[in-house]
Each structure stands twice: as C-alpha cells, then as structure tokens.
Coordinates of C-alpha atoms (C1' of nucleotides) in Angstrom, one line a residue:
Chain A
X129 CA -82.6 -139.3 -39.2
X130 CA -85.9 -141.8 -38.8
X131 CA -87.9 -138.2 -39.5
X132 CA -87.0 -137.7 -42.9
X133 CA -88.3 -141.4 -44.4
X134 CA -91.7 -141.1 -43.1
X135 CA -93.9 -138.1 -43.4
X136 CA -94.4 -136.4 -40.0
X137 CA -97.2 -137.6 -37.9
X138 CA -99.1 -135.1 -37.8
X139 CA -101.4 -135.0 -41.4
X140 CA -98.9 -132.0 -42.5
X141 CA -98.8 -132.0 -46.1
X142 CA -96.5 -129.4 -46.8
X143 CA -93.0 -131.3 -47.1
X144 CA -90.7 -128.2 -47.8
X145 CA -87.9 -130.0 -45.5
X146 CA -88.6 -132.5 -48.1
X147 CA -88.4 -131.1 -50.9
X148 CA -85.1 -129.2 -49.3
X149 CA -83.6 -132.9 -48.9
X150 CA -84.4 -133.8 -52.5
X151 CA -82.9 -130.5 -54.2
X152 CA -79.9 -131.0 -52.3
X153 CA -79.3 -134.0 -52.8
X154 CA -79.4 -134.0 -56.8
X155 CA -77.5 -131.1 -56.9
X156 CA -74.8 -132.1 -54.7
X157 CA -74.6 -135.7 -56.3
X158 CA -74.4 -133.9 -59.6
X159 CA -71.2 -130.9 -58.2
X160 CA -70.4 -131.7 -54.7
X161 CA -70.7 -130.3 -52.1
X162 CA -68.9 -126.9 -52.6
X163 CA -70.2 -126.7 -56.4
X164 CA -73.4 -125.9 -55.3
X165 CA -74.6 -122.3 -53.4
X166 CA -77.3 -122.4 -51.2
X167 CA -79.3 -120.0 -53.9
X168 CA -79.4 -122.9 -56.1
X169 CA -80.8 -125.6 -53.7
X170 CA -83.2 -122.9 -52.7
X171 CA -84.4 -122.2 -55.8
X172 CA -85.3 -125.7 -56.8
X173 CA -87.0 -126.5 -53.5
X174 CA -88.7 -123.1 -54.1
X175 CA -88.2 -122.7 -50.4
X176 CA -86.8 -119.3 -49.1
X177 CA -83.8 -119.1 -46.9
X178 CA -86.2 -118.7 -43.8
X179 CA -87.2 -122.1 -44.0
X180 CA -84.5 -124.0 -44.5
X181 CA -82.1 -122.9 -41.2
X182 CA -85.3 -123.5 -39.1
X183 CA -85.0 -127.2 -40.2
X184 CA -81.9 -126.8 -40.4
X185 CA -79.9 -124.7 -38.0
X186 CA -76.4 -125.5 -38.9
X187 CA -77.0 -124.8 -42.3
X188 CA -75.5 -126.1 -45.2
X189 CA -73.4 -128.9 -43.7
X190 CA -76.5 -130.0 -42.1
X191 CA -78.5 -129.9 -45.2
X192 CA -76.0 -132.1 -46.4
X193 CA -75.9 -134.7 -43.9
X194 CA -79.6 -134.8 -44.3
X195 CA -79.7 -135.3 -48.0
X196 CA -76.8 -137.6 -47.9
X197 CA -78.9 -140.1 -45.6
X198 CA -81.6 -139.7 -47.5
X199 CA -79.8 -140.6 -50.4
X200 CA -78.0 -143.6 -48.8
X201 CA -81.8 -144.7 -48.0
X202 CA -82.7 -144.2 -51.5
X203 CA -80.1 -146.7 -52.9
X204 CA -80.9 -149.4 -49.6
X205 CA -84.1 -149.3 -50.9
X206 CA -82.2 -150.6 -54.2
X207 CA -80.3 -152.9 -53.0
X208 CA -83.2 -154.2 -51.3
X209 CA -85.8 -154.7 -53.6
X210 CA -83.4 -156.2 -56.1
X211 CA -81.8 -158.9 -53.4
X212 CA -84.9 -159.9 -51.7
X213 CA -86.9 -161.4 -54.6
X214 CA -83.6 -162.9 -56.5
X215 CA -82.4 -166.6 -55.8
X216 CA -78.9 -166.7 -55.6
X217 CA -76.9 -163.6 -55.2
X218 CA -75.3 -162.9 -58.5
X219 CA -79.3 -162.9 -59.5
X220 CA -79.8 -160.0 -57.4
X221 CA -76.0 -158.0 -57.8
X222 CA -77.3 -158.5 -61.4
X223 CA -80.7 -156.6 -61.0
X224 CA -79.0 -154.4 -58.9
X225 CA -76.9 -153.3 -61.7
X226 CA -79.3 -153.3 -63.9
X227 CA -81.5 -151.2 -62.0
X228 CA -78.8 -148.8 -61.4
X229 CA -78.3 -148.6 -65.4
X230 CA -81.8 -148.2 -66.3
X231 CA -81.8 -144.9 -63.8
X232 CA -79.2 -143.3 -65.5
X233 CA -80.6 -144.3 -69.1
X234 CA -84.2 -143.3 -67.9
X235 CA -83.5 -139.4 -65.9
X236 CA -80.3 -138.8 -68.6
X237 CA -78.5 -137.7 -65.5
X238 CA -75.1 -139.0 -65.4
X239 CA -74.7 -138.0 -61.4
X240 CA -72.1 -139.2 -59.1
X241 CA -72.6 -141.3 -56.2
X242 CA -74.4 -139.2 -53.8
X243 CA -72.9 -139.5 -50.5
X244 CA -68.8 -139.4 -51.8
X245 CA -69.7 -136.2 -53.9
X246 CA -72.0 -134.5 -50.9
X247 CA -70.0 -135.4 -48.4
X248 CA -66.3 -136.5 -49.1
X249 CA -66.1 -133.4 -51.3
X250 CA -66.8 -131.1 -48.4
X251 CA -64.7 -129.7 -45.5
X252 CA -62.3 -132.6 -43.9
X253 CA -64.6 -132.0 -41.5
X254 CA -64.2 -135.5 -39.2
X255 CA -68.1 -135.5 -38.8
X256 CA -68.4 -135.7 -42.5
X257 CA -66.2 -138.3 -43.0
X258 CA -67.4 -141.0 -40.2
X259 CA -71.1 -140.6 -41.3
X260 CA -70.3 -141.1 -44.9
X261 CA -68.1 -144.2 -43.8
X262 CA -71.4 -145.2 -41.9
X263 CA -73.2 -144.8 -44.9
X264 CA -71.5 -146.8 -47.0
X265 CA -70.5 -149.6 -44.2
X266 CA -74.5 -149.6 -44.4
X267 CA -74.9 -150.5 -47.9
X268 CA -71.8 -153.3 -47.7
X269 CA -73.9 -154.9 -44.2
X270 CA -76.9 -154.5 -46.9
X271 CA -75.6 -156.8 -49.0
X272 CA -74.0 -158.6 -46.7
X273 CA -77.0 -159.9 -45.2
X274 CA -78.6 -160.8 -48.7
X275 CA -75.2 -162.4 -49.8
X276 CA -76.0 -165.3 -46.3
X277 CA -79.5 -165.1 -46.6
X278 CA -79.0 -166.8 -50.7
X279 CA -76.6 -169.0 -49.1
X280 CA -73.4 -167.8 -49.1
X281 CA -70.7 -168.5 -46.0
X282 CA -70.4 -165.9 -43.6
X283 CA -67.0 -165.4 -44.8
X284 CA -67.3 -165.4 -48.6
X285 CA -70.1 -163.4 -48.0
X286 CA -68.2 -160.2 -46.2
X287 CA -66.1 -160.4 -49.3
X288 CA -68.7 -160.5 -52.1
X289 CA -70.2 -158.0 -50.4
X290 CA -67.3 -155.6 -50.0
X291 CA -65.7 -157.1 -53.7
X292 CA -69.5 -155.8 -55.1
X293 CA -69.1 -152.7 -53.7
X294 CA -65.8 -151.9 -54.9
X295 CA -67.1 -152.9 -58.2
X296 CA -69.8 -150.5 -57.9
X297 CA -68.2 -147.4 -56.9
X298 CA -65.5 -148.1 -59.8
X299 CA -68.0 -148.8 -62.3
X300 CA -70.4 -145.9 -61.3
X301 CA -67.3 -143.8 -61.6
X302 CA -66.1 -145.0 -65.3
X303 CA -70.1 -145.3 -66.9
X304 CA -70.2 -141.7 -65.7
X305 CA -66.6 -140.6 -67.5
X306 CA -68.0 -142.3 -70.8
X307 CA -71.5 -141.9 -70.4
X308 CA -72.1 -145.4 -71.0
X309 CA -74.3 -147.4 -69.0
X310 CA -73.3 -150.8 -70.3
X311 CA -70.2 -150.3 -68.2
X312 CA -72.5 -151.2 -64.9
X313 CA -74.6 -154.0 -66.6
X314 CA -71.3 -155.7 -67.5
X315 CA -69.9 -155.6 -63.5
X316 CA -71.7 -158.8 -62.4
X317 CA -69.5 -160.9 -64.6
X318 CA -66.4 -159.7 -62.8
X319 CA -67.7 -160.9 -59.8
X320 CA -66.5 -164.6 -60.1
X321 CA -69.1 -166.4 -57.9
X322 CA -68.1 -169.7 -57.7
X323 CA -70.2 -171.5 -55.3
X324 CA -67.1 -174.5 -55.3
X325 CA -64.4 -174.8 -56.8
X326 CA -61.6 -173.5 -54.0
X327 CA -58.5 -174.6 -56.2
X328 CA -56.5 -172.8 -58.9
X329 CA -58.3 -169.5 -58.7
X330 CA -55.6 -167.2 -59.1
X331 CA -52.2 -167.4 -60.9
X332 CA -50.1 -165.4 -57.8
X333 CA -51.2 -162.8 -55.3
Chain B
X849 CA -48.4 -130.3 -72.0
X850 CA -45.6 -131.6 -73.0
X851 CA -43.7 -128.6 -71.2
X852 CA -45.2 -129.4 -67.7
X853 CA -43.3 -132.1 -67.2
X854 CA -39.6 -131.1 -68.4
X855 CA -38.0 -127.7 -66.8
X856 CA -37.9 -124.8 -69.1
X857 CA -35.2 -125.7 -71.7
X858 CA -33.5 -122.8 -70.6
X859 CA -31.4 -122.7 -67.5
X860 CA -34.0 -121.3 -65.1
X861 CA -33.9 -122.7 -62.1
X862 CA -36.9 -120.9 -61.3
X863 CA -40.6 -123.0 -61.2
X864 CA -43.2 -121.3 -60.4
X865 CA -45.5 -122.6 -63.0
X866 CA -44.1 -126.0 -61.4
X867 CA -44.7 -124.9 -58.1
X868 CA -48.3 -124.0 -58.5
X869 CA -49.3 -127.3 -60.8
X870 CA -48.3 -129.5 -58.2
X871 CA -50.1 -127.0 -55.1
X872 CA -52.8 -126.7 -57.1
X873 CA -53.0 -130.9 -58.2
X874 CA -52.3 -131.7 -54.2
X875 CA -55.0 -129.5 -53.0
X876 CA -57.9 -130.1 -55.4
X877 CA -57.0 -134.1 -55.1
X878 CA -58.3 -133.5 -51.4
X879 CA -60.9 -131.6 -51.5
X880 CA -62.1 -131.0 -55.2
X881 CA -62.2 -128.0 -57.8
X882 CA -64.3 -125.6 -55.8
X883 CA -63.4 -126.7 -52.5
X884 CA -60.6 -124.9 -52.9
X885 CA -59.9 -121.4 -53.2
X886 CA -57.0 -119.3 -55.4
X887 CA -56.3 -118.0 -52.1
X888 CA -54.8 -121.0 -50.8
X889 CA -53.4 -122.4 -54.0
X890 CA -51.5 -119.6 -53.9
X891 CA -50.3 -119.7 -50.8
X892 CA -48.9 -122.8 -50.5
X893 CA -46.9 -122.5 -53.6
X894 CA -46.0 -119.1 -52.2
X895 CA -46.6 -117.4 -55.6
X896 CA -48.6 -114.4 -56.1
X897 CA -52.0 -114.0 -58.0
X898 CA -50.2 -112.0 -61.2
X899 CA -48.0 -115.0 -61.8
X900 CA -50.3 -117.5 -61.9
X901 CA -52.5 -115.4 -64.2
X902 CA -49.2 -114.9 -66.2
X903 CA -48.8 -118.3 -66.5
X904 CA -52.6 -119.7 -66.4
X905 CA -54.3 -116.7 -68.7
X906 CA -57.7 -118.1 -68.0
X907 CA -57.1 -118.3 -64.5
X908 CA -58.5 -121.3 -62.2
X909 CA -59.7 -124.1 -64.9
X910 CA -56.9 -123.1 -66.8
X911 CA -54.7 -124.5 -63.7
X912 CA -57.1 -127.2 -63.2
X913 CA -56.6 -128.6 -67.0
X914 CA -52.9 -128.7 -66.2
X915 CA -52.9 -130.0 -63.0
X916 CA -55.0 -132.9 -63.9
X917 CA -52.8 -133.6 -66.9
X918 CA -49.4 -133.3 -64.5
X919 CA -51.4 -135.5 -61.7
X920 CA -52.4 -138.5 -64.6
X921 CA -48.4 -138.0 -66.1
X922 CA -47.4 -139.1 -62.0
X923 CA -49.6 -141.9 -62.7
X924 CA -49.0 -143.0 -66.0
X925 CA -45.3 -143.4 -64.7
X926 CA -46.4 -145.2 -61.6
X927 CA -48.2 -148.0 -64.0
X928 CA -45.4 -147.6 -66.1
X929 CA -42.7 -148.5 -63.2
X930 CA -44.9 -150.9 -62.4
X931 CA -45.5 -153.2 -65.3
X932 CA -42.0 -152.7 -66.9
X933 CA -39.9 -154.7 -64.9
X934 CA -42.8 -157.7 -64.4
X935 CA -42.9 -160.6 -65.8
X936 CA -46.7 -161.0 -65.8
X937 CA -50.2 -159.1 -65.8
X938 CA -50.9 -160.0 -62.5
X939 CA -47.6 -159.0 -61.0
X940 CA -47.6 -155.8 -62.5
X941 CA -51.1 -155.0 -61.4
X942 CA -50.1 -156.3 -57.8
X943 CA -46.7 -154.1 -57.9
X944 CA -49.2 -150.9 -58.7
X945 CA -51.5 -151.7 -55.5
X946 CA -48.7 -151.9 -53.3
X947 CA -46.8 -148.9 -54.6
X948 CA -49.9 -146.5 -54.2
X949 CA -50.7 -148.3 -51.0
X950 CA -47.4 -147.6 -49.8
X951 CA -48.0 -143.8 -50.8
X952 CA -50.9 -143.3 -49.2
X953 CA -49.1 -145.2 -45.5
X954 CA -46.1 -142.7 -45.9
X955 CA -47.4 -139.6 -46.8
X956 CA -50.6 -140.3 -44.6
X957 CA -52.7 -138.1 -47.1
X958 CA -55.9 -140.0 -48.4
X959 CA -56.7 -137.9 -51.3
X960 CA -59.0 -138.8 -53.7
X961 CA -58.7 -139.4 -57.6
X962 CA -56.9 -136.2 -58.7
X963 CA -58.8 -136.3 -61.9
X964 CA -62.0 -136.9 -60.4
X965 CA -61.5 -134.6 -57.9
X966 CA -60.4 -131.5 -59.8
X967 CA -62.3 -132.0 -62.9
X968 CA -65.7 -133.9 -62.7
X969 CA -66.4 -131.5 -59.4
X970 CA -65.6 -128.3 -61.3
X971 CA -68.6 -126.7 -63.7
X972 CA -69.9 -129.4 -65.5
X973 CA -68.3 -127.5 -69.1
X974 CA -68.0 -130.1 -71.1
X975 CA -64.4 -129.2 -71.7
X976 CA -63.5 -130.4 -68.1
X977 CA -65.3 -133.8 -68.6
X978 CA -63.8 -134.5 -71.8
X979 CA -60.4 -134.1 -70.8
X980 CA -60.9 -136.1 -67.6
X981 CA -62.5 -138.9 -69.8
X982 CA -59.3 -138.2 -72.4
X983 CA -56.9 -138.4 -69.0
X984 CA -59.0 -142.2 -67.7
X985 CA -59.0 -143.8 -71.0
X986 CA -54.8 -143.0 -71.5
X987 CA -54.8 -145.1 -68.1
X988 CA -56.8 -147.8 -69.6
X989 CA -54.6 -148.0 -73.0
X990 CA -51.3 -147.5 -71.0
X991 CA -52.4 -150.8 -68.7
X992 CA -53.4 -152.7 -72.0
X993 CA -50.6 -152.0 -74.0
X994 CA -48.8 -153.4 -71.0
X995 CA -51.0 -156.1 -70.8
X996 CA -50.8 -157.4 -74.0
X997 CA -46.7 -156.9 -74.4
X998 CA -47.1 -159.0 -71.5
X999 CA -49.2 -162.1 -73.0
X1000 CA -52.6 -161.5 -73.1
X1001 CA -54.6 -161.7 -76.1
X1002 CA -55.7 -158.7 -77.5
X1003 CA -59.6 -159.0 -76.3
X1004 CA -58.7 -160.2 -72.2
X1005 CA -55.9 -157.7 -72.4
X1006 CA -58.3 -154.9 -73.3
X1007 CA -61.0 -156.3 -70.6
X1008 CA -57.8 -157.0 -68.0
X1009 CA -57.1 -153.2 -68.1
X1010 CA -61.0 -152.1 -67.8
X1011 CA -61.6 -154.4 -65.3
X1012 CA -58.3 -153.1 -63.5
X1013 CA -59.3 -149.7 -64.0
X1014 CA -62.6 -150.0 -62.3
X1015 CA -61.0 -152.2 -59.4
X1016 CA -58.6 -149.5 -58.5
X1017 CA -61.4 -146.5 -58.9
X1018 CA -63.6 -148.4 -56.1
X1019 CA -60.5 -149.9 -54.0
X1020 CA -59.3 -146.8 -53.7
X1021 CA -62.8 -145.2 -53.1
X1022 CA -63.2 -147.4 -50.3
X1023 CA -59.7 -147.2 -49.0
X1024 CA -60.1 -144.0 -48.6
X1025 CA -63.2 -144.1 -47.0
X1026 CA -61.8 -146.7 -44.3
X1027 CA -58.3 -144.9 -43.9
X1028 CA -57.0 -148.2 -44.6
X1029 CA -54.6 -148.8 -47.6
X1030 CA -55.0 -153.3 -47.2
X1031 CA -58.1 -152.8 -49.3
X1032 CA -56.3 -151.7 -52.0
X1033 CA -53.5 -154.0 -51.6
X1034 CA -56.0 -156.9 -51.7
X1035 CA -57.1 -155.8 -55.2
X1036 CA -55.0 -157.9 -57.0
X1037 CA -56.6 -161.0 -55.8
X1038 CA -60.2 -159.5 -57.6
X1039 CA -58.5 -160.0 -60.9
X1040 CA -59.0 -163.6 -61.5
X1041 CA -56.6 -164.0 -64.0
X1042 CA -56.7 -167.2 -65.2
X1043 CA -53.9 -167.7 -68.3
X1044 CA -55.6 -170.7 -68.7
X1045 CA -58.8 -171.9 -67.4
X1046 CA -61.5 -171.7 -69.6
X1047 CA -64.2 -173.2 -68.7
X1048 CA -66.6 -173.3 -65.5
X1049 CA -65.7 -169.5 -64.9
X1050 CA -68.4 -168.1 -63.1
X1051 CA -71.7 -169.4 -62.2
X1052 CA -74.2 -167.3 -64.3
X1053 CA -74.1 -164.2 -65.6
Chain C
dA613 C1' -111.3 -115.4 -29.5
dC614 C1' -107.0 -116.0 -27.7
dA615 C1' -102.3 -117.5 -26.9
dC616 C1' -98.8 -120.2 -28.5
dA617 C1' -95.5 -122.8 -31.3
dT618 C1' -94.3 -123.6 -35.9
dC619 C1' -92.9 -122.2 -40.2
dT620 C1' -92.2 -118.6 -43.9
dG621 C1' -90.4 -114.6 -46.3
dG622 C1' -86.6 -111.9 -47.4
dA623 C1' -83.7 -107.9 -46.1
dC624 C1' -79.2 -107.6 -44.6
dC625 C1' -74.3 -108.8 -43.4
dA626 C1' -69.2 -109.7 -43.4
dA627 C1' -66.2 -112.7 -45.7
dT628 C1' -64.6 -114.7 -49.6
dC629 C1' -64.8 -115.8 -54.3
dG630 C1' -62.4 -115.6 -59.1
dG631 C1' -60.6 -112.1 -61.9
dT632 C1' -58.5 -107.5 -63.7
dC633 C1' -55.0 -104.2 -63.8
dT634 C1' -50.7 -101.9 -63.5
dA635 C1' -46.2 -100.6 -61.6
dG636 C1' -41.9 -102.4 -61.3
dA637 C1' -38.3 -106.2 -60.7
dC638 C1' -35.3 -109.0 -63.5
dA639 C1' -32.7 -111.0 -67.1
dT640 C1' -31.2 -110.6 -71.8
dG641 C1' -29.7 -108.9 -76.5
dT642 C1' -27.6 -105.0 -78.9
Chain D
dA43 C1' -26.4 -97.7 -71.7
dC44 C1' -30.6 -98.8 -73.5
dA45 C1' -34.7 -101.2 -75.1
dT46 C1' -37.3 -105.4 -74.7
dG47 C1' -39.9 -109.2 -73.2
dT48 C1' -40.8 -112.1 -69.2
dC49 C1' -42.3 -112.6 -64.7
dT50 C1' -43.5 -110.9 -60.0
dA51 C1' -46.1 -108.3 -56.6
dG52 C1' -50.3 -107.0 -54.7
dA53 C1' -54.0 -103.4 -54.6
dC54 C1' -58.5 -103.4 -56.1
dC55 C1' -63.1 -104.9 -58.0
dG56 C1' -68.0 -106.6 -58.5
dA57 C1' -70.3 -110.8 -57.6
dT58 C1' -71.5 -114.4 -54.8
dT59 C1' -71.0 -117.1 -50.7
dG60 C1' -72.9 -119.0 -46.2
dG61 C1' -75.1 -117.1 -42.3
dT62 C1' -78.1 -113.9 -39.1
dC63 C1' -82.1 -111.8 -37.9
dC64 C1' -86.8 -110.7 -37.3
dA65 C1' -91.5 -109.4 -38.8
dG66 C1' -95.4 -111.8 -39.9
dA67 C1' -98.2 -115.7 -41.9
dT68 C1' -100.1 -120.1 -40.5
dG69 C1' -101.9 -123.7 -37.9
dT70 C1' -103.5 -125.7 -33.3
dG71 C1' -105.2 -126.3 -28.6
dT72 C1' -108.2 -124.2 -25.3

DNA sequence: ACACATCTGGACCAATCGGTCTAGACATGT
DNA sequence: ACATGTCTAGACCGATTGGTCCAGATGTGT
C-alpha cells in the first residue's frame, strides 16, 4: 500500500503501475467497478495486459484495491490541506467543500466517490467491503483529528466528523444527479456548529 | 408506468413482468446495473429470456428504467406512510429513518440506493441519468409537499426536504458501509429543526 | 560479457455477456 | 372448430469479458 504514494526507490522512471492505478481509478469512479473492462483501463494507461498482472497478479480486483487506496489518499490529502491551515473547523469543512466543488467545475467530470463506486459496486466480496469500510473510517479519523486539534471536545468531535461525512457522501451524490456544484458549497451550513449553546437544539428526536 | 404498479386490469393472475421488475430492482440495488447479469435476473424470477424480451423489447435498460421507477414508487409510499399520519416535519422524517432501519434489521440485506445503483452505474446514456435525476427530485417534492402541508414555510420546507434528502443519501451510505442501521436512525437529530429560533444559528458559514 | 531479475508485449483461452429468433403453449373471440 | 394475439421456452449467436501463458525486451550487478 506505502509503495504506491512514493515513487520506488530505485531512480525508475517509468511508472506504468502508476499510471495503471490512475486509469483505474477514474474509470471506475466514473462506472464502477463492473462498468469498466480491463481493455479500457489498459488502453488509457497505454499499458499492455502483460504488465499489469505482473504488478498485479490477482487481477482486476487487485487493480482495484490499489486504485481505491490510492484514491482514498488522494482525498486525505484534501482533507488535509484544507483542515490544517483553517482556524476553527467549519473554516476548514468549508474549504473542504469548496475544494471539492472547484474539482468538479475545473475537470467537468461529474464522477462518483471513488472507493463506494470501485469497490462497493463490485463482487460482495467480504475483502472488498472491510477495506472500503477502512477507507472511509480513515477519512472520518481524518477529520476527526482536525475537528480536536481546532478545539472541539472529543465527543462532539467524533460526531462532526461522522455528521460531515454523511453530509459529504449525500451531497457528492445529489451535485452529481443535478450536475450542480453549489449543492456541496452549500453543505457547511447544515453543519450547525455551535461551539455553546447545549439547550433547545432540537424540537423532538 | 402507471401499469407497474397495478396488476393487469384483466384477471390474470399471472406476473411475470412483476416478477422480473422486482428480481431485477432487488439484484441491481445490491450490486449495480452491470454487476449483474440477465442470467441471473432471470433466474431468480424464474422466467425465461423470450418473456422478458416480450415484455422489456429493448432488453436490459429497458428493465432497468422500470425497475428504478417500481423501486422509487416503494419509496415514495414509504415517505408517504411516513409523513401522513405525523403531526410534524420532524416526526415524519424520524418515522422514515426508523421504518427503513427497521428494513434493512429484518431483511438483513444492505443494498444500496436502488436508483443509484441501477441507473448512475449503467452506461453513462444520458437517458439513464435523467431519469434517475427525474426519480431523486420526485423524492425531494414528495418530502416538501409534505413538509409544507405540515407547517413550514414554503422556502425551509423546500431546504427541509433537500437537506433531508442528502442526510438520508449519506446515512444510508454509511450505514451500509458499517452494517449498522443506528446511523440512520440517528439522522433525525442532524435536522435541526428549529420552528422557531432564529437567531444565533450556526457559527459562521 | 555474462547471468539474472524485472518488466513488456500480445496471442490465446474458456466463460459469460446481452441480444435475436422461432416454434409452440395458451387463452380468447367468433 | 378455427383464427388470432399474447406470452413462454430455450436454442443459438457474435462480441466481449477476465485470465493465462510465454517469448523477448530491458535494466543491473559482477
């Protein structure tokens, strides 16, 4: 898994596992898993069949494992760099968003979120479901940590974290039906930070 | 469309076209359009291939449209069911949570979205993605008309349902993804629906 | 120069895919 | 009895699928 981030260490400069990863990963965010034939993810990684069960022998599910960590790292990354120089929390779930919006406007490529599409769409395969729950456990922990680190309580943290997620996935899922970013810039007012004020927040549960 | 729902006027006790819809909606809601061949459609609603090509002339998206339509009918009677008989927004939207969490703790079968799964996973024809959006957005207006009829003004009732929409797209997401129907049962509590509270909402936005 | 491990290139395969076609079962109206 | 229209049953098809295999290109250490 560390192996695909970096470059190897020898001064190899010839990525084709790469470039594997990368095809696979946009075309299985974009039709799932089973939507897309191994021609086609060998076609755009202009790599030839050869290649790819040497780096990866158990094929396609292994491709997709691959590109779905590597896609999962992609959007840490994101989550990252949009917590870590924000001051409060709703600061950086806002750039977040934002970011996230701006990628859609910029590439015109209304994909789905890469790891449910590559890897819930695929066989019920038990493997396939526990890494893509490890994934996403990973980007809720992400947040998580940002959430106390800008001064949340452990507790209200776990929840924003796991309340932003939800709010992502559903968001994702409706700016992709309309083809409407705005959908995703408007998700940090649902969030409902309220740093105090415990009483009346709801009517009932 | 219309004649999915009802039996045949005539006295036929005979369903076929029934039986495969409802195959055919169960098995793509698990694991999406292509994940699933005519093969096994057809075996589990024990009908053979000439019927469902009498039935579905343009074969598999033909049985996909109508399955998706027959899958967001269920639902637009389970919001329906839901919201009738409440008294407020929030109680009908809790009402919904706990009827599909129930669903998913009886039958034990965590499918996904049915619309999601059988039409934004199929060829991304632009006829599939604008009936799915057609399909999402009847959700929305059935939960505002509800919301409204219920006491919301017209501009929070049409947010109320969006917001809604997108809480139960990534609740069940993630409820799916953790085999664990509380998260959708706590969605309710996300809605912050405040009849009246006006000020000091959230913190920024 | 040599051996060795890594990686590429693509021919080849059985299985499955969605789809077509036709023979006949079945109910119905006359 | 007969004709008619609806629906069933499954054999059959070409295309494509994921996967196997191996010859050979390429780089590296000695």
């Amino acid at each position: 898994m560390n192996d695909i981030a970096a470059p190897q260490k020898a001064s190899k400069p010839r990525p084709t596992k790469d470039r594997l990863i990368r095809a696979a990963a946009q075309l299985f965010s974009n039709r799932g898993y089973h939507g897309v034939g191994l021609a086609e993810i060998l076609a755009e990684a202009q790599a030839p069949k050869g290649s790819m069960y040497h780096h990866f022998p158990n094929g396609k599910s292994d491709l997709a494992m691959a590109s779905a960590t590597w896609a999962s790292d992609q959007i840490l990354l994101l989550i990252a760099a949009s917590f870590e120089p924000s001051d409060s929390f709703v600061e950086g779930a806002t750039t977040l968003c934002h970011k996230l919006a701006d990628l859609f406007e910029v590439t015109g490529k209304w994909c789905g979120c890469p790891i449910s599409s590559t890897l819930f769409e695929g066989p019920d395969n038990a493997e396939f479901h526990s890494h893509a729950a490890h994934l996403f456990e990973g980007w809720i922990t992400e947040v998580d940590y940002h959430a106390q680190r800008l001064g949340l309580p452990k507790e209200r943290a776990a929840m924003a974290a796991q309340n932003f997620y939800i709010l992502l996935q559903g968001g994702w899922q409706l700016a992709r039906v309309r083809r409407d970013s705005q959908v995703i810039r408007a998700l940090p007012a649902l969030l409902h930070y309220k740093p105090a004020a415990p009483g009346e927040a709801c009517s009932d549960t």
